[in-house]
Amino acid sequence: MAATAPGRQAWRQLMRNSCRGPATPSNLLRQQHRAFTRQASSTTQSSSPRRVVTQSPSTFLRRQPLAQRSYSSGSQGHNTPPRSNSQVKFWPFLIVIAFGSGGYVLLANRRKKMPPTTEPAPATPAFSPADVTVLFVLGGPGAGKGTQCARLVKDYHFTHLSAGDLLRAEQDRPGSQYGALIRDCIKNGAIVPMEVTVALLENAMRDTIRASGNKKFLIDGFPRKMDQAFKFEEVVCPAKLVLFYDCPEAEMEKRLLERGKTSGRADDNAESIRKRFRTFVETSMPVVDHYEAENRVVKVDSTPTPDQVYADTQEKLRKVLGDKL
Ligand code: UDP
Ligand code: MG
């Protein structure tokens, strides 16, 4: 991913801030905006056009009107013979060209030896994967991620962090500056800007480790977009694998409409469900494909009953993780 320079600046600012406070990424978007503005204004200044006029000495001489050439006026009105062009002094131009070229070559060689300045060094993740286990749990809306995570927590002592639950808690937190933004995204099945979600997850991991010492995490419903995946692994912790629950859309829709009768969730209705499906296919499936290409996906068919799906999950995870499970 080519994270742009303004994005990186904003991110550093963001993380400095989020480490100081409790579980809220307060002021982060405002600081991000400032970083973007700074970058944008410096780019505008540096890109103002500059006219560079280059002319070789001979072109310059050819363009001078004859009457103004001091060296060609000697014969007019006098008996002295006209001076030929061969007497024109070129050596000052040659000296200028020689020094100019020499200087250019020296500068070019010097720049080659300097380290490249465009790409800043990559950030170090907050947690080492040798110390902290992270499994991403993905699947379409209603695929059964939450149900399976609850069982894995019970049997294997994971801490379950649902990105959706963290966002809903932040949305309902009195005084949160992201409440309206999160509410709007959830209703429309859109993805909340990654800065908010990644900061909420990092804070939740930090709090869990501090409070209980547990360093095994199931991160449910995240990453839903490539930028989130890259940012989380870069600044928080590289994931061990992706547990992907595969389920046909018709089955997921049936489950969500059933859940909607009692869940009280603003997005468990026919219209929001349609939008969530579209976001999943267009934005989240490329994340699964990316990890699949890296051989980091454990895929489980989640159409059967929860018990059958769980048995399959355990078997496949044991094969890959062994006693790390
Ligand atoms: N969401 C988001 N980023 C995330 C995770 C969730 O923006 O990383 C938002 C998104 O609008 C999504 C909603 O939260 O549709 C509900 O997510 P949740 O994981 O609770 O839905 P589920 O997949 O469990 O049905
Ligand atoms: Mg869920």
XYZ file of C-alpha atoms and ligand atoms in Angstrom:
351
model
C 0.000 0.000 0.000
C 1.240 3.362 -0.787
C 0.220 5.209 2.318
C 0.460 8.831 1.340
C 2.709 11.172 3.247
C -0.230 13.167 4.723
C -1.787 9.891 5.865
C 1.397 8.920 7.694
C 1.702 12.300 9.394
C -1.906 12.127 10.471
C -1.398 8.630 11.767
C 1.634 9.515 13.919
C -0.267 12.426 15.364
C -3.230 10.176 16.023
C -1.334 7.482 17.844
C 0.556 9.983 20.001
C -2.797 11.289 21.103
C -4.534 7.946 21.604
C -1.733 6.627 23.812
C -2.263 9.464 26.252
C -5.989 9.161 26.744
C -8.420 6.432 27.748
C -10.418 4.391 25.236
C -11.362 7.329 23.047
C -9.591 8.592 19.958
C -10.406 12.165 20.926
C -9.337 15.062 18.708
C -7.879 12.634 16.229
C -9.807 13.594 13.140
C -9.192 17.285 13.827
C -5.441 16.666 14.044
C -5.548 14.518 10.957
C -7.244 17.366 9.109
C -4.515 19.765 10.279
C -1.764 17.422 9.086
C -3.436 17.118 5.701
C -3.804 20.879 5.414
C -0.145 21.429 6.299
C 0.965 18.934 3.702
C -1.344 20.329 1.072
C -0.088 23.886 1.544
C 3.571 22.868 1.414
C 2.900 20.897 -1.784
C 1.229 23.920 -3.372
C 4.148 26.164 -2.524
C 6.785 23.841 -3.804
C 5.001 23.192 -7.068
C 4.750 26.804 -8.226
C 6.034 26.910 -11.781
C 9.453 28.325 -12.419
C 10.586 29.462 -15.835
C 14.046 28.320 -16.735
C 15.561 29.993 -19.774
C 18.456 28.202 -21.316
C 20.300 29.438 -24.320
C 23.586 28.321 -25.742
C 26.127 31.118 -26.323
C 25.858 30.675 -30.098
C 22.055 30.966 -30.064
C 22.336 34.054 -27.933
C 24.714 35.642 -30.386
C 22.584 34.717 -33.405
C 19.559 36.399 -31.878
C 21.283 39.710 -31.194
C 20.449 42.330 -33.915
C 23.597 42.975 -35.905
C 23.619 46.711 -35.116
C 23.924 45.947 -31.408
C 26.827 43.570 -31.687
C 29.704 45.609 -30.385
C 32.223 43.430 -32.180
C 30.622 43.895 -35.653
C 30.429 47.693 -35.853
C 34.108 48.433 -36.279
C 34.119 48.866 -40.088
C 31.311 51.366 -40.405
C 32.498 54.858 -41.478
C 36.145 53.929 -40.983
C 38.908 52.700 -43.178
C 39.822 49.856 -40.928
C 39.084 46.463 -42.460
C 36.076 44.563 -41.051
C 36.880 42.092 -38.269
C 36.100 38.536 -39.068
C 33.839 36.300 -36.870
C 36.816 34.173 -35.949
C 38.003 36.978 -33.705
C 34.892 36.703 -31.439
C 35.933 35.676 -27.926
C 34.288 32.392 -27.053
C 36.555 31.411 -24.213
C 34.541 33.131 -21.437
C 31.501 31.056 -22.453
C 33.566 27.898 -22.571
C 34.815 28.541 -19.043
C 31.270 29.105 -17.783
C 30.060 25.890 -19.455
C 33.007 23.885 -18.107
C 32.453 25.054 -14.521
C 28.692 24.600 -14.807
C 28.959 21.001 -16.068
C 31.595 20.108 -13.469
C 29.387 21.449 -10.680
C 26.388 19.533 -11.975
C 28.293 16.225 -12.092
C 29.579 16.781 -8.541
C 26.055 17.487 -7.257
C 24.579 14.464 -9.037
C 27.213 12.153 -7.518
C 26.591 13.548 -4.058
C 22.830 12.993 -4.301
C 23.382 9.366 -5.339
C 25.232 8.749 -2.065
C 22.495 10.342 0.087
C 19.765 8.050 1.564
C 16.338 8.429 -0.133
C 14.203 10.947 1.738
C 10.748 10.264 0.276
C 9.892 7.037 2.199
C 9.987 7.322 5.994
C 11.057 4.249 7.953
C 8.142 1.832 8.610
C 6.482 2.110 12.036
C 7.112 -0.602 14.630
C 3.903 -2.392 15.741
C 2.822 -1.697 19.344
C 2.689 -5.466 20.106
C 5.014 -8.196 18.919
C 3.353 -11.234 17.265
C 5.785 -13.395 19.241
C 4.115 -12.144 22.420
C 0.545 -11.385 21.349
C -1.730 -13.668 19.273
C -4.204 -11.970 16.954
C -6.721 -13.871 14.817
C -8.890 -11.818 12.474
C -12.412 -13.268 12.167
C -14.117 -12.378 8.885
C -17.290 -13.339 7.039
C -20.359 -11.648 5.613
C -22.943 -10.017 7.879
C -24.814 -12.823 9.598
C -22.193 -15.455 8.758
C -21.955 -16.440 12.431
C -18.724 -14.757 13.518
C -20.061 -13.647 16.917
C -21.536 -17.087 17.743
C -18.315 -18.934 16.924
C -16.135 -16.374 18.721
C -18.133 -16.862 21.951
C -17.321 -20.599 21.857
C -13.634 -20.046 21.145
C -13.447 -17.614 24.088
C -14.915 -20.234 26.405
C -12.691 -23.123 25.333
C -9.417 -21.420 24.439
C -9.357 -18.290 26.608
C -9.297 -15.734 23.841
C -10.446 -12.171 24.419
C -13.170 -11.350 21.896
C -13.027 -7.829 20.429
C -15.826 -7.076 17.978
C -15.048 -3.999 15.896
C -18.795 -3.428 15.424
C -19.436 -3.587 19.201
C -16.563 -1.179 19.923
C -17.921 1.255 17.325
C -21.462 1.012 18.748
C -20.104 1.672 22.263
C -18.175 4.714 21.009
C -21.271 5.916 19.156
C -23.319 5.785 22.388
C -20.622 7.278 24.625
C -21.832 10.681 25.829
C -19.643 13.433 24.401
C -18.068 11.317 21.660
C -17.220 13.468 18.655
C -17.570 10.425 16.383
C -21.093 9.419 17.456
C -22.916 10.918 14.470
C -20.298 9.719 11.961
C -20.400 6.140 13.284
C -24.215 6.087 13.397
C -24.380 7.219 9.786
C -21.836 4.635 8.566
C -23.494 1.739 10.406
C -26.978 2.598 9.106
C -25.632 2.663 5.535
C -23.439 -0.397 5.877
C -20.406 1.807 5.115
C -16.946 1.526 6.677
C -16.051 3.967 9.448
C -12.694 5.729 8.757
C -9.935 3.350 9.800
C -8.269 5.788 12.215
C -11.247 5.533 14.563
C -11.589 1.732 14.454
C -7.877 0.957 14.684
C -7.452 3.320 17.652
C -10.453 1.738 19.444
C -9.012 -1.754 18.901
C -5.526 -0.811 20.039
C -6.868 0.820 23.188
C -9.057 -2.212 23.937
C -6.057 -4.568 23.522
C -3.910 -2.405 25.775
C -6.637 -2.254 28.448
C -7.162 -6.042 28.321
C -3.448 -6.827 28.659
C -3.101 -4.349 31.524
C -6.186 -5.630 33.359
C -5.975 -9.411 32.838
C -2.657 -10.149 31.172
C -4.491 -12.064 28.425
C -2.655 -11.704 25.132
C -4.839 -13.866 22.845
C -7.305 -11.880 20.748
C -10.102 -12.698 18.325
C -10.711 -9.547 16.331
C -14.214 -9.988 14.922
C -15.496 -8.126 11.843
C -12.153 -6.493 11.127
C -10.339 -5.663 8.854
C -13.167 -4.927 6.442
C -11.052 -2.884 4.060
C -7.462 -3.153 2.802
C -6.311 0.114 4.373
C -7.435 -1.115 7.815
C -5.564 -4.380 7.357
C -2.307 -2.672 6.429
C -2.558 -0.007 9.126
C -3.434 -2.445 11.920
C -0.605 -4.838 11.066
C 1.822 -1.952 10.674
C 1.098 -0.081 13.891
C -0.733 -2.473 16.243
C 0.178 -6.131 15.663
C 0.637 -8.527 12.725
C -2.136 -11.177 12.715
C -1.399 -14.924 12.895
C -4.228 -15.785 10.492
C -7.691 -14.961 9.212
C -10.568 -17.211 10.234
C -13.070 -16.813 7.399
C -16.697 -17.952 7.697
C -18.129 -18.597 4.260
C -21.926 -18.511 3.890
C -24.351 -17.950 0.984
C -26.085 -14.563 0.909
C -29.612 -16.046 1.035
C -28.790 -17.874 4.292
C -27.183 -14.771 5.839
C -30.178 -12.629 4.900
C -32.571 -15.093 6.516
C -30.510 -15.073 9.742
C -30.217 -11.274 9.880
C -33.939 -10.700 9.358
C -34.623 -13.190 12.147
C -32.060 -11.511 14.414
C -33.535 -8.100 13.555
C -36.765 -9.020 15.364
C -34.976 -8.816 18.723
C -31.479 -7.350 18.222
C -32.517 -3.710 18.231
C -29.691 -3.047 15.779
C -30.252 -0.143 13.407
C -28.721 -2.107 10.526
C -30.677 -5.382 10.818
C -33.365 -4.296 8.337
C -33.833 -5.219 4.667
C -32.409 -1.979 3.246
C -29.299 -1.817 5.479
C -28.696 -5.541 4.953
C -28.601 -5.046 1.168
C -26.011 -2.248 1.573
C -23.923 -4.331 3.983
C -23.849 -7.207 1.495
C -22.634 -4.872 -1.247
C -19.885 -3.428 0.995
C -18.857 -6.943 1.951
C -18.520 -8.150 -1.646
C -16.847 -5.003 -2.989
C -14.646 -3.939 -0.073
C -14.188 -6.777 2.417
C -13.775 -9.798 0.119
C -10.583 -8.279 -1.388
C -9.140 -8.398 2.160
C -9.878 -12.138 2.388
C -8.388 -12.637 -1.098
C -5.264 -10.740 -0.059
C -4.669 -12.994 2.961
C -5.604 -16.067 0.934
C -2.824 -15.202 -1.523
C -0.459 -15.092 1.460
C -1.703 -18.485 2.659
C -2.978 -17.053 5.922
C -6.694 -17.957 5.666
C -8.512 -20.758 7.487
C -11.831 -21.096 5.647
C -14.873 -22.685 7.283
C -18.272 -23.267 5.649
C -20.741 -21.697 8.063
C -23.978 -22.868 6.428
C -24.537 -25.890 8.777
C -25.633 -25.721 12.441
C -23.487 -23.778 14.953
C -22.277 -27.067 16.527
C -21.103 -28.462 13.192
C -19.425 -25.179 12.263
C -17.643 -25.088 15.617
C -16.359 -28.658 15.270
C -14.956 -27.792 11.843
C -13.430 -24.564 13.206
C -11.621 -26.366 16.027
C -10.257 -29.072 13.762
C -8.909 -26.590 11.206
C -7.435 -24.220 13.786
C -5.705 -27.056 15.636
C -4.098 -28.180 12.396
C -2.637 -24.738 11.773
C -1.919 -23.440 15.296
C -1.218 -26.633 17.233
C -0.630 -25.824 20.900
C -0.798 -22.063 20.139
C -4.585 -22.472 20.062
N -17.939 -1.411 10.951
C -16.949 -0.613 10.424
N -15.652 -1.029 10.492
C -15.303 -2.198 11.050
C -16.293 -3.009 11.597
C -17.617 -2.592 11.532
O -17.200 0.446 9.888
O -14.099 -2.512 11.066
C -19.338 -0.937 10.894
C -19.959 -1.217 9.520
O -20.847 -0.182 9.217
C -20.718 -2.512 9.763
C -21.223 -2.304 11.157
O -20.154 -1.638 11.829
O -21.741 -2.737 8.809
C -21.630 -3.552 11.926
O -20.510 -4.374 12.107
P -20.653 -5.788 12.840
O -19.303 -6.440 12.838
O -21.303 -5.624 14.158
O -21.660 -6.547 11.875
P -21.785 -8.109 11.667
O -20.822 -8.490 10.618
O -21.514 -8.771 12.973
O -23.199 -8.309 11.232
Mg -21.047 -9.460 14.646
